[in-house]
Amino acid sequence: MNHTTKIALVTGGSRGLGRNTALALAGKGIGVVITYHTQQEAAEEVVREIEQKGVAAAAIQLDTSVVSSFDGFAASLDDVLKSKWDRETFDYLINNAGIGKNSPFPNVTEELFDNLMNIHFKGVYFLTQKLLPQLADNGGIVNISTGLTRFAMEGYSAYASMKGAIEVMTRYLAKELGKRGIRVNAVAPGAIATDFGGGAVRDNSQVNAHIASITALGRAGVPDDIGGVIASLCTEDMRWVNAQRLEASGGMLL
């Protein structure tokens, strides 16, 4: 086993930005564990793609909204780390798993609010806490935020509020985990053409054109624009970048 290999854990890695991030990490020679909620076949396909690059990978089921499941997940992760890498720790945690649900403020239900809260903030908070013993010293955490914490678009009050909380949490974790040499940053994508949020940016030409019109680089983002940014934060080149919100939006609403 190669003990010099770094290992990253990407939540929600079966599709979209998580999949792209996992592949970008593998491209840098970093071993990858991805989690999936229901898309087991898609997750296993990502693992195969990574293994074809000559990099070890694994997939584990996880519902990031159910905090009571995290003990079992940590035990599964322990097994995978030992069997695949002969290690008890991993180096980078990418808190990516999410859902894109939006609603005008007057129509936001408690159910929608709680769903967004559990996945985008509470789950991230307590999963990170749970995995701290398995996260190696001098490693890193990358939390996924959104451009919507800087600019406001109607319908995203609940979603963006959770991501705002993530950005504050990012700074606090950087402060508290710095003594272990662990860097914590947030990447804030702009609008990206994936199946996120029902695929509106990807599939609705009017939405896509509108995003392009308010973006300095003149187009909507694609997953390939983001995965490399996240992966770069898991390298020595970025070792002095800490507690930052890095927006990757092509210059939306400047």
mmCIF file of C-alpha atoms in Angstrom:
data_model
loop_
_atom_site.group_PDB
_atom_site.id
_atom_site.type_symbol
_atom_site.label_atom_id
_atom_site.label_comp_id
_atom_site.label_asym_id
_atom_site.label_seq_id
_atom_site.Cartn_x
_atom_site.Cartn_y
_atom_site.Cartn_z
ATOM 1 C CA MET A 1 0.000 0.000 0.000
ATOM 2 C CA ASN A 2 1.193 3.519 -0.817
ATOM 3 C CA HIS A 3 1.115 5.477 2.435
ATOM 4 C CA THR A 4 2.100 8.681 0.632
ATOM 5 C CA THR A 5 -1.200 8.725 -1.244
ATOM 6 C CA LYS A 6 -3.599 11.388 -0.025
ATOM 7 C CA ILE A 7 -7.271 10.444 0.334
ATOM 8 C CA ALA A 8 -10.326 12.665 -0.073
ATOM 9 C CA LEU A 9 -13.928 12.040 0.985
ATOM 10 C CA VAL A 10 -16.514 13.680 -1.276
ATOM 11 C CA THR A 11 -20.133 13.618 -0.111
ATOM 12 C CA GLY A 12 -22.688 13.408 -2.900
ATOM 13 C CA GLY A 13 -20.109 12.182 -5.388
ATOM 14 C CA SER A 14 -22.280 10.140 -7.743
ATOM 15 C CA ARG A 15 -23.252 13.028 -10.043
ATOM 16 C CA GLY A 16 -22.928 16.725 -10.776
ATOM 17 C CA LEU A 17 -20.259 18.757 -9.031
ATOM 18 C CA GLY A 18 -19.418 15.938 -6.629
ATOM 19 C CA ARG A 19 -18.660 13.537 -9.458
ATOM 20 C CA ASN A 20 -16.610 16.172 -11.260
ATOM 21 C CA THR A 21 -14.702 16.936 -8.063
ATOM 22 C CA ALA A 22 -13.981 13.256 -7.435
ATOM 23 C CA LEU A 23 -12.567 12.867 -10.952
ATOM 24 C CA ALA A 24 -10.508 16.063 -10.616
ATOM 25 C CA LEU A 25 -9.042 14.816 -7.322
ATOM 26 C CA ALA A 26 -8.185 11.477 -8.929
ATOM 27 C CA GLY A 27 -6.499 13.405 -11.724
ATOM 28 C CA LYS A 28 -4.129 14.766 -9.081
ATOM 29 C CA GLY A 29 -3.393 11.256 -7.817
ATOM 30 C CA ILE A 30 -5.580 11.638 -4.736
ATOM 31 C CA GLY A 31 -7.527 8.543 -3.668
ATOM 32 C CA VAL A 32 -11.267 9.156 -3.382
ATOM 33 C CA VAL A 33 -14.134 7.880 -1.264
ATOM 34 C CA ILE A 34 -17.489 9.156 -2.501
ATOM 35 C CA THR A 35 -20.854 8.947 -0.806
ATOM 36 C CA TYR A 36 -24.176 8.527 -2.556
ATOM 37 C CA HIS A 37 -27.712 8.798 -1.247
ATOM 38 C CA THR A 38 -29.720 6.577 -3.627
ATOM 39 C CA GLN A 39 -27.669 6.462 -6.860
ATOM 40 C CA GLN A 40 -25.577 3.382 -6.141
ATOM 41 C CA GLU A 41 -25.037 2.418 -9.792
ATOM 42 C CA ALA A 42 -23.931 5.931 -10.719
ATOM 43 C CA ALA A 43 -21.564 5.969 -7.735
ATOM 44 C CA GLU A 44 -20.048 2.632 -8.727
ATOM 45 C CA GLU A 45 -19.534 3.971 -12.252
ATOM 46 C CA VAL A 46 -17.597 6.941 -10.837
ATOM 47 C CA VAL A 47 -15.455 4.520 -8.826
ATOM 48 C CA ARG A 48 -14.721 2.569 -12.018
ATOM 49 C CA GLU A 49 -13.763 5.767 -13.868
ATOM 50 C CA ILE A 50 -11.361 6.715 -11.095
ATOM 51 C CA GLU A 51 -9.838 3.246 -10.935
ATOM 52 C CA GLN A 52 -9.231 3.432 -14.701
ATOM 53 C CA LYS A 53 -6.958 6.389 -13.916
ATOM 54 C CA GLY A 54 -4.910 4.061 -11.714
ATOM 55 C CA VAL A 55 -6.229 5.624 -8.499
ATOM 56 C CA ALA A 56 -7.979 3.723 -5.711
ATOM 57 C CA ALA A 57 -11.598 4.662 -4.979
ATOM 58 C CA ALA A 58 -14.659 3.485 -3.071
ATOM 59 C CA ALA A 59 -18.323 4.418 -2.614
ATOM 60 C CA ILE A 60 -20.375 4.316 0.617
ATOM 61 C CA GLN A 61 -24.090 5.003 1.071
ATOM 62 C CA LEU A 62 -24.924 8.030 3.241
ATOM 63 C CA ASP A 63 -27.941 10.223 3.883
ATOM 64 C CA THR A 64 -26.323 13.437 5.104
ATOM 65 C CA SER A 65 -29.636 14.638 6.552
ATOM 66 C CA VAL A 66 -29.801 11.823 9.147
ATOM 67 C CA VAL A 67 -27.329 12.603 11.923
ATOM 68 C CA SER A 68 -28.124 9.342 13.736
ATOM 69 C CA SER A 69 -26.648 7.423 10.777
ATOM 70 C CA PHE A 70 -23.203 9.027 11.087
ATOM 71 C CA ASP A 71 -21.821 6.512 13.613
ATOM 72 C CA GLY A 72 -22.508 3.687 11.181
ATOM 73 C CA PHE A 73 -21.044 5.679 8.303
ATOM 74 C CA ALA A 74 -17.849 6.412 10.238
ATOM 75 C CA ALA A 75 -17.486 2.662 10.929
ATOM 76 C CA SER A 76 -17.970 1.867 7.220
ATOM 77 C CA LEU A 77 -15.418 4.525 6.307
ATOM 78 C CA ASP A 78 -12.985 2.978 8.786
ATOM 79 C CA ASP A 79 -13.355 -0.398 7.065
ATOM 80 C CA VAL A 80 -12.858 1.097 3.601
ATOM 81 C CA LEU A 81 -9.772 3.093 4.618
ATOM 82 C CA LYS A 82 -8.177 0.008 6.128
ATOM 83 C CA SER A 83 -9.017 -2.360 3.262
ATOM 84 C CA LYS A 84 -8.224 0.003 0.345
ATOM 85 C CA TRP A 85 -5.362 2.085 1.735
ATOM 86 C CA ASP A 86 -4.214 0.376 4.932
ATOM 87 C CA ARG A 87 -4.874 3.641 6.750
ATOM 88 C CA GLU A 88 -7.036 4.809 9.635
ATOM 89 C CA THR A 89 -7.340 8.402 8.420
ATOM 90 C CA PHE A 90 -8.149 10.437 5.324
ATOM 91 C CA ASP A 91 -6.812 13.872 4.351
ATOM 92 C CA TYR A 92 -9.551 15.978 2.769
ATOM 93 C CA LEU A 93 -13.254 16.295 3.468
ATOM 94 C CA ILE A 94 -15.384 17.866 0.734
ATOM 95 C CA ASN A 95 -18.866 18.639 2.064
ATOM 96 C CA ASN A 96 -20.647 18.701 -1.285
ATOM 97 C CA ALA A 97 -23.906 16.748 -0.924
ATOM 98 C CA GLY A 98 -26.918 18.961 -1.473
ATOM 99 C CA ILE A 99 -30.316 19.519 -3.025
ATOM 100 C CA GLY A 100 -31.484 22.484 -5.064
ATOM 101 C CA LYS A 101 -34.917 23.475 -3.829
ATOM 102 C CA ASN A 102 -36.254 26.989 -4.078
ATOM 103 C CA SER A 103 -39.486 28.747 -3.226
ATOM 104 C CA PRO A 104 -40.646 32.355 -2.866
ATOM 105 C CA PHE A 105 -40.326 33.438 0.768
ATOM 106 C CA PRO A 106 -44.100 33.560 1.474
ATOM 107 C CA ASN A 107 -44.447 29.944 0.318
ATOM 108 C CA VAL A 108 -41.529 28.343 2.187
ATOM 109 C CA THR A 109 -42.922 25.548 4.354
ATOM 110 C CA GLU A 110 -41.394 24.322 7.576
ATOM 111 C CA GLU A 111 -40.860 20.979 5.846
ATOM 112 C CA LEU A 112 -38.842 22.576 3.018
ATOM 113 C CA PHE A 113 -36.881 24.690 5.489
ATOM 114 C CA ASP A 114 -36.037 21.678 7.658
ATOM 115 C CA ASN A 115 -35.067 19.607 4.615
ATOM 116 C CA LEU A 116 -32.639 22.286 3.433
ATOM 117 C CA MET A 117 -31.358 22.863 6.965
ATOM 118 C CA ASN A 118 -30.735 19.163 7.633
ATOM 119 C CA ILE A 119 -28.828 18.581 4.392
ATOM 120 C CA HIS A 120 -27.020 21.880 3.890
ATOM 121 C CA PHE A 121 -26.142 22.919 7.416
ATOM 122 C CA LYS A 122 -26.998 20.581 10.298
ATOM 123 C CA GLY A 123 -25.806 17.479 8.438
ATOM 124 C CA VAL A 124 -22.583 19.177 7.314
ATOM 125 C CA TYR A 125 -21.937 20.467 10.835
ATOM 126 C CA PHE A 126 -22.351 17.163 12.600
ATOM 127 C CA LEU A 127 -20.816 14.961 9.891
ATOM 128 C CA THR A 128 -17.690 17.098 10.024
ATOM 129 C CA GLN A 129 -17.696 16.811 13.816
ATOM 130 C CA LYS A 130 -18.140 13.037 13.632
ATOM 131 C CA LEU A 131 -15.282 12.578 11.144
ATOM 132 C CA LEU A 132 -12.730 14.761 12.965
ATOM 133 C CA PRO A 133 -10.985 11.751 14.574
ATOM 134 C CA GLN A 134 -10.533 10.220 11.105
ATOM 135 C CA LEU A 135 -9.392 13.446 9.431
ATOM 136 C CA ALA A 136 -5.603 13.557 9.355
ATOM 137 C CA ASP A 137 -3.603 16.440 10.788
ATOM 138 C CA ASN A 138 -2.407 18.893 8.106
ATOM 139 C CA GLY A 139 -5.373 17.960 5.930
ATOM 140 C CA GLY A 140 -8.217 20.130 4.745
ATOM 141 C CA ILE A 141 -11.943 20.699 4.564
ATOM 142 C CA VAL A 142 -13.746 22.262 1.611
ATOM 143 C CA ASN A 143 -17.346 23.284 2.190
ATOM 144 C CA ILE A 144 -19.547 24.021 -0.812
ATOM 145 C CA SER A 145 -21.420 27.304 -0.595
ATOM 146 C CA THR A 146 -23.104 29.300 -3.375
ATOM 147 C CA GLY A 147 -22.874 32.590 -5.209
ATOM 148 C CA LEU A 148 -26.322 33.262 -3.729
ATOM 149 C CA THR A 149 -24.746 34.279 -0.421
ATOM 150 C CA ARG A 150 -23.281 37.354 -2.176
ATOM 151 C CA PHE A 151 -26.083 38.232 -4.607
ATOM 152 C CA ALA A 152 -29.776 37.635 -4.026
ATOM 153 C CA MET A 153 -32.155 35.967 -6.452
ATOM 154 C CA GLU A 154 -35.825 35.486 -5.653
ATOM 155 C CA GLY A 155 -36.775 32.093 -4.298
ATOM 156 C CA TYR A 156 -33.523 31.165 -2.578
ATOM 157 C CA SER A 157 -33.991 32.734 0.870
ATOM 158 C CA ALA A 158 -33.889 29.406 2.735
ATOM 159 C CA TYR A 159 -31.191 27.714 0.637
ATOM 160 C CA ALA A 160 -28.876 30.720 0.676
ATOM 161 C CA SER A 161 -29.389 31.225 4.413
ATOM 162 C CA MET A 162 -28.082 27.705 5.065
ATOM 163 C CA LYS A 163 -25.082 28.392 2.838
ATOM 164 C CA GLY A 164 -24.476 31.668 4.666
ATOM 165 C CA ALA A 165 -24.286 29.622 7.853
ATOM 166 C CA ILE A 166 -21.794 27.309 6.128
ATOM 167 C CA GLU A 167 -19.541 30.272 5.328
ATOM 168 C CA VAL A 168 -19.524 31.409 8.959
ATOM 169 C CA MET A 169 -18.903 27.833 10.099
ATOM 170 C CA THR A 170 -15.977 27.637 7.654
ATOM 171 C CA ARG A 171 -14.195 30.501 9.402
ATOM 172 C CA TYR A 172 -14.848 29.060 12.856
ATOM 173 C CA LEU A 173 -13.560 25.623 11.885
ATOM 174 C CA ALA A 174 -10.445 27.192 10.356
ATOM 175 C CA LYS A 175 -9.841 28.947 13.672
ATOM 176 C CA GLU A 176 -10.423 25.881 15.847
ATOM 177 C CA LEU A 177 -8.742 23.262 13.648
ATOM 178 C CA GLY A 178 -5.715 25.382 12.775
ATOM 179 C CA LYS A 179 -3.825 23.925 15.726
ATOM 180 C CA ARG A 180 -3.975 20.584 13.886
ATOM 181 C CA GLY A 181 -2.787 22.152 10.638
ATOM 182 C CA ILE A 182 -6.200 21.601 9.033
ATOM 183 C CA ARG A 183 -7.236 24.274 6.519
ATOM 184 C CA VAL A 184 -10.928 25.013 5.992
ATOM 185 C CA ASN A 185 -12.253 26.898 2.982
ATOM 186 C CA ALA A 186 -15.532 27.362 1.129
ATOM 187 C CA VAL A 187 -16.039 27.255 -2.627
ATOM 188 C CA ALA A 188 -19.067 29.205 -3.855
ATOM 189 C CA PRO A 189 -20.153 28.167 -7.366
ATOM 190 C CA GLY A 190 -22.339 30.398 -9.479
ATOM 191 C CA ALA A 191 -25.154 28.930 -11.568
ATOM 192 C CA ILE A 192 -23.980 25.620 -13.051
ATOM 193 C CA ALA A 193 -25.557 23.519 -15.797
ATOM 194 C CA THR A 194 -26.203 20.230 -13.948
ATOM 195 C CA ASP A 195 -29.336 18.331 -12.878
ATOM 196 C CA PHE A 196 -29.191 20.337 -9.616
ATOM 197 C CA GLY A 197 -32.491 22.034 -8.799
ATOM 198 C CA GLY A 198 -34.280 20.142 -11.545
ATOM 199 C CA GLY A 199 -31.682 21.049 -14.166
ATOM 200 C CA ALA A 200 -33.071 24.517 -14.924
ATOM 201 C CA VAL A 201 -29.740 26.116 -15.861
ATOM 202 C CA ARG A 202 -28.848 23.173 -18.086
ATOM 203 C CA ASP A 203 -32.227 22.468 -19.686
ATOM 204 C CA ASN A 204 -34.067 25.810 -19.829
ATOM 205 C CA SER A 205 -32.570 27.891 -22.620
ATOM 206 C CA GLN A 206 -34.076 31.120 -21.272
ATOM 207 C CA VAL A 207 -32.594 30.553 -17.827
ATOM 208 C CA ASN A 208 -29.265 29.620 -19.376
ATOM 209 C CA ALA A 209 -29.254 32.741 -21.553
ATOM 210 C CA HIS A 210 -30.141 34.938 -18.582
ATOM 211 C CA ILE A 211 -27.267 33.518 -16.526
ATOM 212 C CA ALA A 212 -24.908 34.075 -19.461
ATOM 213 C CA SER A 213 -26.077 37.695 -19.745
ATOM 214 C CA ILE A 214 -25.197 38.501 -16.119
ATOM 215 C CA THR A 215 -21.844 36.664 -16.125
ATOM 216 C CA ALA A 216 -18.679 38.514 -17.104
ATOM 217 C CA LEU A 217 -17.339 35.534 -19.048
ATOM 218 C CA GLY A 218 -20.586 35.374 -21.032
ATOM 219 C CA ARG A 219 -21.860 31.857 -20.353
ATOM 220 C CA ALA A 220 -23.352 29.681 -17.646
ATOM 221 C CA GLY A 221 -20.970 27.482 -15.700
ATOM 222 C CA VAL A 222 -20.476 23.756 -16.286
ATOM 223 C CA PRO A 223 -19.239 21.128 -13.790
ATOM 224 C CA ASP A 224 -15.740 21.166 -15.318
ATOM 225 C CA ASP A 225 -15.458 24.793 -14.161
ATOM 226 C CA ILE A 226 -15.765 23.809 -10.505
ATOM 227 C CA GLY A 227 -14.244 20.386 -9.777
ATOM 228 C CA GLY A 228 -10.703 21.575 -10.462
ATOM 229 C CA VAL A 229 -11.141 24.565 -8.153
ATOM 230 C CA ILE A 230 -12.165 22.289 -5.292
ATOM 231 C CA ALA A 231 -9.406 19.780 -6.066
ATOM 232 C CA SER A 232 -6.783 22.548 -6.174
ATOM 233 C CA LEU A 233 -7.595 23.423 -2.553
ATOM 234 C CA CYS A 234 -6.486 19.885 -1.682
ATOM 235 C CA THR A 235 -2.919 20.479 -2.876
ATOM 236 C CA GLU A 236 0.286 21.899 -1.437
ATOM 237 C CA ASP A 237 0.021 24.831 -3.860
ATOM 238 C CA MET A 238 -2.888 26.119 -1.748
ATOM 239 C CA ARG A 239 -1.390 25.341 1.658
ATOM 240 C CA TRP A 240 -1.517 28.974 2.846
ATOM 241 C CA VAL A 241 -5.117 29.585 1.763
ATOM 242 C CA ASN A 242 -7.331 29.285 4.820
ATOM 243 C CA ALA A 243 -10.750 30.475 6.025
ATOM 244 C CA GLN A 244 -11.571 31.830 2.570
ATOM 245 C CA ARG A 245 -14.735 31.996 0.493
ATOM 246 C CA LEU A 246 -13.611 31.319 -3.062
ATOM 247 C CA GLU A 247 -16.329 32.206 -5.546
ATOM 248 C CA ALA A 248 -16.198 30.347 -8.871
ATOM 249 C CA SER A 249 -18.938 31.999 -10.895
ATOM 250 C CA GLY A 250 -17.210 33.384 -13.969
ATOM 251 C CA GLY A 251 -17.988 36.824 -12.569
ATOM 252 C CA MET A 252 -21.745 36.765 -11.982
ATOM 253 C CA LEU A 253 -23.470 40.054 -11.157
ATOM 254 C CA LEU A 254 -20.321 42.145 -10.804
#
